[in-house]
PDB file of C-alpha atoms in Angstrom:
ATOM      1  CA  MET A 293       0.000   0.000   0.000  1.00  0.00           C
ATOM      2  CA  ASP A 294       2.963   2.318   0.562  1.00  0.00           C
ATOM      3  CA  HIS A 295       3.513   2.404  -3.183  1.00  0.00           C
ATOM      4  CA  LEU A 296       0.135   4.112  -3.687  1.00  0.00           C
ATOM      5  CA  LYS A 297       1.556   7.331  -2.258  1.00  0.00           C
ATOM      6  CA  PHE A 298       3.503   7.778  -5.485  1.00  0.00           C
ATOM      7  CA  PHE A 299       0.225   8.143  -7.414  1.00  0.00           C
ATOM      8  CA  THR A 300      -2.203  11.050  -7.211  1.00  0.00           C
ATOM      9  CA  SER A 301      -5.959  11.277  -7.561  1.00  0.00           C
ATOM     10  CA  LEU A 302      -5.366  12.609 -11.069  1.00  0.00           C
ATOM     11  CA  ASP A 303      -3.527   9.378 -11.916  1.00  0.00           C
ATOM     12  CA  ALA A 304      -6.534   7.379 -10.718  1.00  0.00           C
ATOM     13  CA  LEU A 305      -8.873   9.566 -12.766  1.00  0.00           C
ATOM     14  CA  ALA A 306      -6.756   9.173 -15.900  1.00  0.00           C
ATOM     15  CA  VAL A 307      -6.524   5.386 -15.554  1.00  0.00           C
ATOM     16  CA  GLY A 308     -10.252   5.158 -14.865  1.00  0.00           C
ATOM     17  CA  TYR A 309     -10.943   7.260 -17.947  1.00  0.00           C
ATOM     18  CA  LEU A 310      -8.742   4.971 -20.037  1.00  0.00           C
ATOM     19  CA  LEU A 311     -10.412   1.757 -18.830  1.00  0.00           C
ATOM     20  CA  LEU A 312     -13.905   3.207 -19.209  1.00  0.00           C
ATOM     21  CA  ALA A 313     -13.120   4.411 -22.722  1.00  0.00           C
ATOM     22  CA  TRP A 314     -11.794   0.957 -23.643  1.00  0.00           C
ATOM     23  CA  PHE A 315     -14.940  -0.735 -22.341  1.00  0.00           C
ATOM     24  CA  VAL A 316     -17.460   1.708 -23.813  1.00  0.00           C
ATOM     25  CA  ILE A 317     -15.921   2.124 -27.274  1.00  0.00           C
ATOM     26  CA  GLY A 318     -16.230  -1.611 -27.926  1.00  0.00           C
ATOM     27  CA  HIS A 319     -19.968  -1.541 -27.281  1.00  0.00           C
ATOM     28  CA  VAL A 320     -20.436   1.641 -29.282  1.00  0.00           C
ATOM     29  CA  ILE A 321     -18.660   0.135 -32.298  1.00  0.00           C
ATOM     30  CA  GLU A 322     -20.031  -3.408 -32.206  1.00  0.00           C
ATOM     31  CA  ARG A 323     -23.529  -2.521 -30.982  1.00  0.00           C
ATOM     32  CA  PRO A 324     -24.109   1.083 -32.099  1.00  0.00           C
ATOM     33  CA  LEU A 325     -27.224   2.864 -30.930  1.00  0.00           C
ATOM     34  CA  GLY A 326     -29.431   4.622 -33.436  1.00  0.00           C
ATOM     35  CA  SER A 327     -29.221   4.588 -37.201  1.00  0.00           C
ATOM     36  CA  ARG A 328     -25.544   5.529 -37.544  1.00  0.00           C
ATOM     37  CA  ILE A 329     -23.836   2.142 -37.641  1.00  0.00           C
ATOM     38  CA  SER A 330     -20.106   1.550 -37.573  1.00  0.00           C
ATOM     39  CA  THR A 331     -17.829   0.334 -40.337  1.00  0.00           C
ATOM     40  CA  SER A 332     -17.416  -2.967 -38.482  1.00  0.00           C
ATOM     41  CA  VAL A 333     -21.176  -3.583 -38.520  1.00  0.00           C
ATOM     42  CA  LEU A 334     -21.378  -2.652 -42.201  1.00  0.00           C
ATOM     43  CA  VAL A 335     -18.651  -5.159 -43.040  1.00  0.00           C
ATOM     44  CA  ALA A 336     -20.430  -7.774 -40.908  1.00  0.00           C
ATOM     45  CA  ASN A 337     -23.386  -7.575 -43.294  1.00  0.00           C
ATOM     46  CA  TYR A 338     -21.038  -8.249 -46.208  1.00  0.00           C
ATOM     47  CA  ARG A 339     -19.650 -11.261 -44.340  1.00  0.00           C
ATOM     48  CA  ARG A 340     -23.150 -12.719 -44.199  1.00  0.00           C
ATOM     49  CA  GLN A 341     -23.637 -12.098 -47.897  1.00  0.00           C
ATOM     50  CA  TRP A 342     -20.251 -13.676 -48.598  1.00  0.00           C
ATOM     51  CA  MET A 343     -21.354 -16.967 -47.092  1.00  0.00           C
ATOM     52  CA  ILE A 344     -24.614 -16.888 -49.063  1.00  0.00           C
ATOM     53  CA  GLN A 345     -22.757 -16.250 -52.334  1.00  0.00           C
ATOM     54  CA  MET A 346     -20.403 -19.107 -51.484  1.00  0.00           C
ATOM     55  CA  ILE A 347     -23.275 -21.580 -51.896  1.00  0.00           C
ATOM     56  CA  THR A 348     -23.309 -21.351 -55.696  1.00  0.00           C
ATOM     57  CA  ARG A 349     -19.600 -20.668 -56.223  1.00  0.00           C
ATOM     58  CA  GLN A 350     -17.850 -23.696 -57.698  1.00  0.00           C
ATOM     59  CA  PRO A 351     -15.173 -24.441 -56.802  1.00  0.00           C
ATOM     60  CA  ARG A 352     -14.943 -22.669 -53.452  1.00  0.00           C
ATOM     61  CA  ILE A 353     -11.191 -22.188 -53.517  1.00  0.00           C
ATOM     62  CA  PHE A 354     -11.659 -18.410 -53.597  1.00  0.00           C
ATOM     63  CA  ASP A 355     -13.578 -18.478 -50.305  1.00  0.00           C
ATOM     64  CA  ALA A 356     -11.048 -20.778 -48.668  1.00  0.00           C
ATOM     65  CA  THR A 357      -8.228 -18.455 -49.750  1.00  0.00           C
ATOM     66  CA  ILE A 358      -9.896 -15.408 -48.228  1.00  0.00           C
ATOM     67  CA  LEU A 359     -10.534 -17.254 -44.971  1.00  0.00           C
ATOM     68  CA  GLY A 360      -6.910 -18.410 -44.896  1.00  0.00           C
ATOM     69  CA  THR A 361      -5.760 -14.807 -45.321  1.00  0.00           C
ATOM     70  CA  LEU A 362      -7.938 -13.718 -42.402  1.00  0.00           C
ATOM     71  CA  ARG A 363      -6.428 -16.440 -40.202  1.00  0.00           C
ATOM     72  CA  GLU A 364      -2.928 -15.374 -41.198  1.00  0.00           C
ATOM     73  CA  GLY A 365      -3.763 -11.856 -40.029  1.00  0.00           C
ATOM     74  CA  THR A 366      -4.785 -13.096 -36.600  1.00  0.00           C
ATOM     75  CA  SER A 367      -1.614 -15.193 -36.348  1.00  0.00           C
ATOM     76  CA  PHE A 368       0.568 -12.224 -37.274  1.00  0.00           C
ATOM     77  CA  PHE A 369      -0.941  -9.945 -34.648  1.00  0.00           C
ATOM     78  CA  ALA A 370      -0.880 -12.676 -31.996  1.00  0.00           C
ATOM     79  CA  SER A 371       2.840 -13.179 -32.647  1.00  0.00           C
ATOM     80  CA  ALA A 372       3.439  -9.431 -32.515  1.00  0.00           C
ATOM     81  CA  CYS A 373       1.625  -9.247 -29.166  1.00  0.00           C
ATOM     82  CA  LEU A 374       3.802 -12.031 -27.760  1.00  0.00           C
ATOM     83  CA  ILE A 375       6.913 -10.107 -28.759  1.00  0.00           C
ATOM     84  CA  ALA A 376       5.505  -6.944 -27.181  1.00  0.00           C
ATOM     85  CA  ILE A 377       4.666  -8.805 -23.966  1.00  0.00           C
ATOM     86  CA  GLY A 378       8.216 -10.174 -23.814  1.00  0.00           C
ATOM     87  CA  GLY A 379       9.622  -6.705 -24.404  1.00  0.00           C
ATOM     88  CA  GLY A 380       7.401  -5.220 -21.699  1.00  0.00           C
ATOM     89  CA  LEU A 381       8.427  -7.842 -19.158  1.00  0.00           C
ATOM     90  CA  ALA A 382      12.059  -7.243 -20.044  1.00  0.00           C
ATOM     91  CA  ALA A 383      11.559  -3.500 -19.498  1.00  0.00           C
ATOM     92  CA  ILE A 384      10.001  -4.151 -16.077  1.00  0.00           C
ATOM     93  CA  SER A 385      12.940  -6.325 -15.082  1.00  0.00           C
ATOM     94  CA  ASN A 386      15.220  -3.405 -15.984  1.00  0.00           C
ATOM     95  CA  ALA A 387      13.115  -0.666 -14.425  1.00  0.00           C
ATOM     96  CA  LYS A 388      16.275   0.849 -12.927  1.00  0.00           C
ATOM     97  CA  LYS A 389      17.502   1.714 -16.418  1.00  0.00           C
ATOM     98  CA  LEU A 390      14.158   3.300 -17.220  1.00  0.00           C
ATOM     99  CA  SER A 391      14.393   5.348 -14.068  1.00  0.00           C
ATOM    100  CA  ASP A 392      17.896   6.525 -15.036  1.00  0.00           C
ATOM    101  CA  VAL A 393      16.669   7.544 -18.501  1.00  0.00           C
ATOM    102  CA  ALA A 394      13.734   9.376 -16.921  1.00  0.00           C
ATOM    103  CA  GLN A 395      16.083  11.318 -14.689  1.00  0.00           C
ATOM    104  CA  ASN A 396      17.981  12.495 -17.733  1.00  0.00           C
ATOM    105  CA  LEU A 397      14.658  13.716 -19.150  1.00  0.00           C
ATOM    106  CA  ALA A 398      13.773  15.468 -15.897  1.00  0.00           C
ATOM    107  CA  LEU A 399      11.068  12.861 -15.192  1.00  0.00           C
ATOM    108  CA  ASP A 400      12.424  11.641 -11.887  1.00  0.00           C
ATOM    109  CA  ALA A 401      10.221   8.966 -10.273  1.00  0.00           C
ATOM    110  CA  PRO A 402      10.691   5.725  -8.306  1.00  0.00           C
ATOM    111  CA  GLU A 403      11.086   2.476 -10.210  1.00  0.00           C
ATOM    112  CA  ILE A 404       7.676   1.243  -9.063  1.00  0.00           C
ATOM    113  CA  ILE A 405       6.046   4.073 -11.036  1.00  0.00           C
ATOM    114  CA  TRP A 406       7.527   2.871 -14.317  1.00  0.00           C
ATOM    115  CA  GLU A 407       6.734  -0.763 -13.547  1.00  0.00           C
ATOM    116  CA  VAL A 408       3.041  -0.031 -12.943  1.00  0.00           C
ATOM    117  CA  LYS A 409       2.764   2.118 -16.055  1.00  0.00           C
ATOM    118  CA  ILE A 410       4.310  -0.577 -18.225  1.00  0.00           C
ATOM    119  CA  LEU A 411       2.054  -3.192 -16.629  1.00  0.00           C
ATOM    120  CA  LEU A 412      -0.965  -1.137 -17.691  1.00  0.00           C
ATOM    121  CA  ALA A 413       0.171  -1.289 -21.313  1.00  0.00           C
ATOM    122  CA  LEU A 414       0.812  -5.034 -20.925  1.00  0.00           C
ATOM    123  CA  LEU A 415      -2.760  -5.460 -19.696  1.00  0.00           C
ATOM    124  CA  PHE A 416      -4.070  -4.233 -23.038  1.00  0.00           C
ATOM    125  CA  ILE A 417      -1.509  -6.191 -25.039  1.00  0.00           C
ATOM    126  CA  THR A 418      -2.357  -9.399 -23.180  1.00  0.00           C
ATOM    127  CA  SER A 419      -6.063  -8.841 -23.789  1.00  0.00           C
ATOM    128  CA  ALA A 420      -5.347  -8.254 -27.475  1.00  0.00           C
ATOM    129  CA  PHE A 421      -3.270 -11.450 -27.658  1.00  0.00           C
ATOM    130  CA  LEU A 422      -6.083 -13.542 -26.178  1.00  0.00           C
ATOM    131  CA  LYS A 423      -8.615 -12.014 -28.567  1.00  0.00           C
ATOM    132  CA  PHE A 424      -6.405 -12.687 -31.595  1.00  0.00           C
ATOM    133  CA  ILE A 425      -5.954 -16.312 -30.505  1.00  0.00           C
ATOM    134  CA  TRP A 426      -9.700 -16.740 -30.080  1.00  0.00           C
ATOM    135  CA  SER A 427     -10.354 -15.041 -33.413  1.00  0.00           C
ATOM    136  CA  ASN A 428      -7.959 -17.432 -35.117  1.00  0.00           C
ATOM    137  CA  ARG A 429      -9.798 -20.397 -33.633  1.00  0.00           C
ATOM    138  CA  LEU A 430     -13.207 -19.009 -34.618  1.00  0.00           C
ATOM    139  CA  PHE A 431     -12.074 -18.504 -38.207  1.00  0.00           C
ATOM    140  CA  GLY A 432     -11.020 -22.151 -38.090  1.00  0.00           C
ATOM    141  CA  TYR A 433     -14.504 -23.139 -36.924  1.00  0.00           C
ATOM    142  CA  CYS A 434     -15.928 -21.049 -39.738  1.00  0.00           C
ATOM    143  CA  GLY A 435     -13.779 -22.935 -42.241  1.00  0.00           C
ATOM    144  CA  VAL A 436     -15.020 -26.294 -40.952  1.00  0.00           C
ATOM    145  CA  VAL A 437     -18.661 -25.223 -41.238  1.00  0.00           C
ATOM    146  CA  MET A 438     -18.006 -23.785 -44.722  1.00  0.00           C
ATOM    147  CA  ALA A 439     -16.614 -27.140 -45.788  1.00  0.00           C
ATOM    148  CA  SER A 440     -19.778 -28.860 -44.536  1.00  0.00           C
ATOM    149  CA  VAL A 441     -22.080 -26.724 -46.709  1.00  0.00           C
ATOM    150  CA  PRO A 442     -23.629 -29.093 -49.306  1.00  0.00           C
ATOM    151  CA  ASN A 443     -22.808 -28.460 -52.961  1.00  0.00           C
ATOM    152  CA  ASP A 444     -26.473 -28.747 -53.867  1.00  0.00           C
ATOM    153  CA  PRO A 445     -28.137 -25.309 -53.413  1.00  0.00           C
ATOM    154  CA  ASN A 446     -31.492 -27.023 -52.997  1.00  0.00           C
ATOM    155  CA  ASP A 447     -30.371 -29.162 -50.080  1.00  0.00           C
ATOM    156  CA  PRO A 448     -32.298 -28.044 -46.949  1.00  0.00           C
ATOM    157  CA  LEU A 449     -29.033 -27.867 -44.989  1.00  0.00           C
ATOM    158  CA  THR A 450     -27.233 -25.596 -47.462  1.00  0.00           C
ATOM    159  CA  LEU A 451     -28.615 -22.183 -46.519  1.00  0.00           C
ATOM    160  CA  HIS A 452     -28.757 -23.038 -42.814  1.00  0.00           C
ATOM    161  CA  ARG A 453     -25.083 -24.011 -42.652  1.00  0.00           C
ATOM    162  CA  ALA A 454     -24.024 -21.059 -44.803  1.00  0.00           C
ATOM    163  CA  GLN A 455     -25.738 -18.752 -42.316  1.00  0.00           C
ATOM    164  CA  LYS A 456     -23.965 -20.552 -39.464  1.00  0.00           C
ATOM    165  CA  ALA A 457     -20.644 -19.973 -41.211  1.00  0.00           C
ATOM    166  CA  GLY A 458     -21.539 -16.302 -41.633  1.00  0.00           C
ATOM    167  CA  ASP A 459     -22.314 -15.894 -37.934  1.00  0.00           C
ATOM    168  CA  LEU A 460     -19.042 -17.595 -36.957  1.00  0.00           C
ATOM    169  CA  ASN A 461     -17.166 -15.345 -39.378  1.00  0.00           C
ATOM    170  CA  ILE A 462     -18.722 -12.254 -37.805  1.00  0.00           C
ATOM    171  CA  THR A 463     -17.958 -13.472 -34.281  1.00  0.00           C
ATOM    172  CA  ALA A 464     -14.334 -14.088 -35.249  1.00  0.00           C
ATOM    173  CA  ALA A 465     -14.135 -10.611 -36.767  1.00  0.00           C
ATOM    174  CA  ARG A 466     -15.469  -9.059 -33.561  1.00  0.00           C
ATOM    175  CA  ALA A 467     -12.739 -10.777 -31.560  1.00  0.00           C
ATOM    176  CA  PHE A 468     -10.155  -9.601 -34.095  1.00  0.00           C
ATOM    177  CA  ASN A 469     -11.440  -6.028 -33.929  1.00  0.00           C
ATOM    178  CA  GLY A 470     -11.332  -6.214 -30.140  1.00  0.00           C
ATOM    179  CA  GLY A 471      -7.695  -7.239 -30.360  1.00  0.00           C
ATOM    180  CA  LEU A 472      -6.920  -4.291 -32.602  1.00  0.00           C
ATOM    181  CA  ARG A 473      -8.602  -1.923 -30.148  1.00  0.00           C
ATOM    182  CA  GLY A 474      -6.462  -3.457 -27.406  1.00  0.00           C
ATOM    183  CA  ILE A 475      -3.356  -2.485 -29.366  1.00  0.00           C
ATOM    184  CA  TYR A 476      -4.685   1.046 -29.882  1.00  0.00           C
ATOM    185  CA  PHE A 477      -5.274   1.467 -26.159  1.00  0.00           C
ATOM    186  CA  ALA A 478      -1.934  -0.120 -25.277  1.00  0.00           C
ATOM    187  CA  LEU A 479      -0.280   2.610 -27.311  1.00  0.00           C
ATOM    188  CA  GLY A 480      -2.561   5.190 -25.709  1.00  0.00           C
ATOM    189  CA  SER A 481      -1.688   3.962 -22.214  1.00  0.00           C
ATOM    190  CA  LEU A 482       1.954   4.796 -22.861  1.00  0.00           C
ATOM    191  CA  GLY A 483       0.964   8.437 -22.511  1.00  0.00           C
ATOM    192  CA  TRP A 484       1.001   7.760 -18.758  1.00  0.00           C
ATOM    193  CA  LEU A 485       4.797   7.695 -18.955  1.00  0.00           C
ATOM    194  CA  LEU A 486       4.501  11.473 -19.341  1.00  0.00           C
ATOM    195  CA  GLY A 487       2.156  11.749 -16.370  1.00  0.00           C
ATOM    196  CA  PRO A 488      -1.617  11.677 -15.808  1.00  0.00           C
ATOM    197  CA  VAL A 489      -2.227  14.634 -18.113  1.00  0.00           C
ATOM    198  CA  GLY A 490      -0.338  12.818 -20.851  1.00  0.00           C
ATOM    199  CA  LEU A 491      -2.574   9.769 -20.298  1.00  0.00           C
ATOM    200  CA  LEU A 492      -5.738  11.864 -20.489  1.00  0.00           C
ATOM    201  CA  ILE A 493      -4.575  13.397 -23.768  1.00  0.00           C
ATOM    202  CA  SER A 494      -3.441  10.100 -25.323  1.00  0.00           C
ATOM    203  CA  THR A 495      -6.698   8.373 -24.307  1.00  0.00           C
ATOM    204  CA  THR A 496      -8.765  11.141 -25.874  1.00  0.00           C
ATOM    205  CA  LEU A 497      -6.665  10.946 -29.027  1.00  0.00           C
ATOM    206  CA  THR A 498      -7.143   7.158 -29.167  1.00  0.00           C
ATOM    207  CA  LEU A 499     -10.906   7.582 -28.826  1.00  0.00           C
ATOM    208  CA  PHE A 500     -10.941  10.190 -31.576  1.00  0.00           C
ATOM    209  CA  ILE A 501      -9.004   7.959 -33.969  1.00  0.00           C
ATOM    210  CA  LEU A 502     -11.228   4.937 -33.349  1.00  0.00           C
ATOM    211  CA  LEU A 503     -14.477   6.879 -33.611  1.00  0.00           C
ATOM    212  CA  ARG A 504     -13.371   8.614 -36.773  1.00  0.00           C
ATOM    213  CA  ARG A 505     -12.334   5.372 -38.473  1.00  0.00           C
ATOM    214  CA  GLU A 506     -15.555   3.618 -37.508  1.00  0.00           C
ATOM    215  CA  PHE A 507     -18.082   6.426 -38.041  1.00  0.00           C
ATOM    216  CA  ALA A 508     -16.538   9.109 -40.258  1.00  0.00           C
ATOM    217  CA  SER A 509     -14.035   7.382 -42.551  1.00  0.00           C
ATOM    218  CA  THR A 510     -13.876   7.246 -46.328  1.00  0.00           C
ATOM    219  CA  SER A 511     -14.183   3.460 -46.213  1.00  0.00           C
ATOM    220  CA  ARG A 512     -17.502   3.794 -44.386  1.00  0.00           C
ATOM    221  CA  GLU A 513     -18.805   6.164 -47.042  1.00  0.00           C
ATOM    222  CA  ILE A 514     -17.818   3.662 -49.720  1.00  0.00           C
ATOM    223  CA  LEU A 515     -19.637   0.833 -47.926  1.00  0.00           C
ATOM    224  CA  LEU A 516     -22.747   3.003 -47.626  1.00  0.00           C
ATOM    225  CA  ARG A 517     -22.685   3.989 -51.292  1.00  0.00           C
ATOM    226  CA  ASP A 518     -25.980   3.209 -53.035  1.00  0.00           C
ATOM    227  CA  GLU A 519     -25.727   0.071 -55.138  1.00  0.00           C
ATOM    228  CA  GLY A 520     -29.058   0.548 -56.848  1.00  0.00           C
TER     229      GLY A 520
END
């Protein structure tokens, strides 16, 4: 408990703001209120249509290739998160060096301060890693269900299983998007190294970037473009 004296009420407010923003932004993006839906939700509708179109596509090598590419993306980010976690743990084990560097930058603080701040970033990276792993597995489930879709479009199981594959694909994408948001907030949490004000600013900037890309990006306008 003695270590808490190194942190102020403003630190607690900044960390609380960061965690709340992380929790709320996920719900706003994946389950938007009102008529203004996010880019992620728009793409989810295309994922459903993809599985329906797959029914009559022969052969289905194209679909398998796309799914394989999506799985490769999850594997890449999961590997990157593991490297980042290892780097963060290494930095914590050498907190004395961080403290010496901070002193040179006129940011004098006990080693415990730097360890806690790095642990906060590792919290987000670890969450992102777990989400990427789960996303990879869900894309694998999707592939299995896709392979079980009958070749006969008139088979009563065809549409039902294609819709199952679509729902699994969307669920995997949500986990993947959650992992990406974890990386965004991990980077934002590094603003705490500059103090609580730095964390407040970096968190607000992270929120702005995510909201803009989901609700005010060029890609969203393209997805909304009238196809009639």
